[in-house]
Amino acid sequence: MVKVLGEDTIHILERKQKVDLTKFTERHEFIFDKVFSEEKDNKYVFKEILEPVIPHIFTGTKVTCFAYGQTGSGKTFTMMGV
């Protein structure tokens, strides 16, 4: 299970089992520059992340946008649209 905590942190809750068969949940915390929950659509992500840097491209600044995520999760669609 993934829990979004605020704008920059997620917790991954991983169910595990000890050698004695006792079940427990291990929590992994990851901190990013920005985290979006599943309620945010592609338009929101674009406006929040990419739109502010577009003017800099036209002034000669080099801009890189790195999108990381599972195959088929919408990275290319978010960047390119239809």
mmCIF file of C-alpha atoms in Angstrom:
data_model
loop_
_atom_site.group_PDB
_atom_site.id
_atom_site.type_symbol
_atom_site.label_atom_id
_atom_site.label_comp_id
_atom_site.label_asym_id
_atom_site.label_seq_id
_atom_site.Cartn_x
_atom_site.Cartn_y
_atom_site.Cartn_z
ATOM 1 C CA MET A 1 0.000 0.000 0.000
ATOM 2 C CA VAL A 2 1.185 3.497 -0.802
ATOM 3 C CA LYS A 3 0.307 6.463 1.400
ATOM 4 C CA VAL A 4 0.952 10.029 0.253
ATOM 5 C CA LEU A 5 2.020 12.186 3.192
ATOM 6 C CA GLY A 6 2.043 15.846 2.319
ATOM 7 C CA GLU A 7 3.553 17.265 -0.850
ATOM 8 C CA ASP A 8 6.926 15.523 -0.760
ATOM 9 C CA THR A 9 6.714 12.239 1.154
ATOM 10 C CA ILE A 10 5.248 8.809 0.540
ATOM 11 C CA HIS A 11 5.188 5.688 2.682
ATOM 12 C CA ILE A 12 5.205 2.222 1.185
ATOM 13 C CA LEU A 13 3.677 -0.303 3.562
ATOM 14 C CA GLU A 14 5.018 -3.775 2.800
ATOM 15 C CA ARG A 15 3.453 -6.843 4.358
ATOM 16 C CA LYS A 16 6.090 -9.349 5.465
ATOM 17 C CA GLN A 17 6.417 -12.535 7.440
ATOM 18 C CA LYS A 18 9.132 -13.429 9.923
ATOM 19 C CA VAL A 19 10.854 -16.814 10.107
ATOM 20 C CA ASP A 20 8.504 -17.779 12.960
ATOM 21 C CA LEU A 21 5.561 -16.974 10.595
ATOM 22 C CA THR A 22 4.619 -13.829 12.520
ATOM 23 C CA LYS A 23 3.136 -11.295 10.101
ATOM 24 C CA PHE A 24 4.170 -7.644 10.256
ATOM 25 C CA THR A 25 4.160 -4.522 8.105
ATOM 26 C CA GLU A 26 7.412 -2.779 7.205
ATOM 27 C CA ARG A 27 7.223 0.935 6.375
ATOM 28 C CA HIS A 28 9.546 2.519 3.818
ATOM 29 C CA GLU A 29 9.670 6.305 3.591
ATOM 30 C CA PHE A 30 10.637 8.132 0.401
ATOM 31 C CA ILE A 31 11.061 11.892 0.060
ATOM 32 C CA PHE A 32 10.842 13.610 -3.331
ATOM 33 C CA ASP A 33 10.743 17.173 -4.617
ATOM 34 C CA LYS A 34 7.030 16.739 -5.306
ATOM 35 C CA VAL A 35 4.513 13.927 -4.821
ATOM 36 C CA PHE A 36 1.058 13.765 -6.387
ATOM 37 C CA SER A 37 -1.775 11.591 -5.156
ATOM 38 C CA GLU A 38 -4.005 9.650 -7.529
ATOM 39 C CA GLU A 39 -6.632 12.418 -7.301
ATOM 40 C CA LYS A 40 -4.402 14.772 -9.345
ATOM 41 C CA ASP A 41 -4.943 14.568 -13.090
ATOM 42 C CA ASN A 42 -2.391 14.996 -15.888
ATOM 43 C CA LYS A 43 -3.379 18.616 -16.489
ATOM 44 C CA TYR A 44 -2.684 19.472 -12.848
ATOM 45 C CA VAL A 45 0.729 17.751 -12.931
ATOM 46 C CA PHE A 46 1.668 19.606 -16.136
ATOM 47 C CA LYS A 47 0.611 22.998 -14.749
ATOM 48 C CA GLU A 48 2.406 22.386 -11.463
ATOM 49 C CA ILE A 49 5.705 21.017 -12.809
ATOM 50 C CA LEU A 50 6.260 21.852 -16.470
ATOM 51 C CA GLU A 51 4.372 25.039 -17.210
ATOM 52 C CA PRO A 52 6.566 27.213 -14.947
ATOM 53 C CA VAL A 53 9.785 26.187 -16.758
ATOM 54 C CA ILE A 54 8.548 26.655 -20.341
ATOM 55 C CA PRO A 55 9.428 30.392 -20.502
ATOM 56 C CA HIS A 56 13.024 29.546 -19.524
ATOM 57 C CA ILE A 57 13.384 27.288 -22.568
ATOM 58 C CA PHE A 58 12.871 30.279 -24.860
ATOM 59 C CA THR A 59 15.581 32.305 -23.107
ATOM 60 C CA GLY A 60 18.262 29.717 -23.821
ATOM 61 C CA THR A 61 18.137 27.838 -20.528
ATOM 62 C CA LYS A 62 18.401 24.073 -20.826
ATOM 63 C CA VAL A 63 15.545 22.286 -19.104
ATOM 64 C CA THR A 64 15.181 18.598 -18.328
ATOM 65 C CA CYS A 65 12.051 16.930 -17.050
ATOM 66 C CA PHE A 66 12.582 13.415 -15.737
ATOM 67 C CA ALA A 67 9.414 11.386 -15.289
ATOM 68 C CA TYR A 68 9.703 8.159 -13.325
ATOM 69 C CA GLY A 69 6.974 5.598 -12.935
ATOM 70 C CA GLN A 70 5.592 2.210 -13.839
ATOM 71 C CA THR A 71 5.140 1.324 -17.510
ATOM 72 C CA GLY A 72 1.693 2.391 -18.656
ATOM 73 C CA SER A 73 1.159 4.818 -15.777
ATOM 74 C CA GLY A 74 0.752 7.877 -18.038
ATOM 75 C CA LYS A 75 4.184 9.541 -18.116
ATOM 76 C CA THR A 76 4.293 10.066 -21.884
ATOM 77 C CA PHE A 77 0.650 11.087 -22.027
ATOM 78 C CA THR A 78 1.253 13.648 -19.282
ATOM 79 C CA MET A 79 4.155 15.150 -21.257
ATOM 80 C CA MET A 80 2.814 14.868 -24.811
ATOM 81 C CA GLY A 81 -0.985 14.645 -24.627
ATOM 82 C CA VAL A 82 -2.990 13.000 -27.390
#
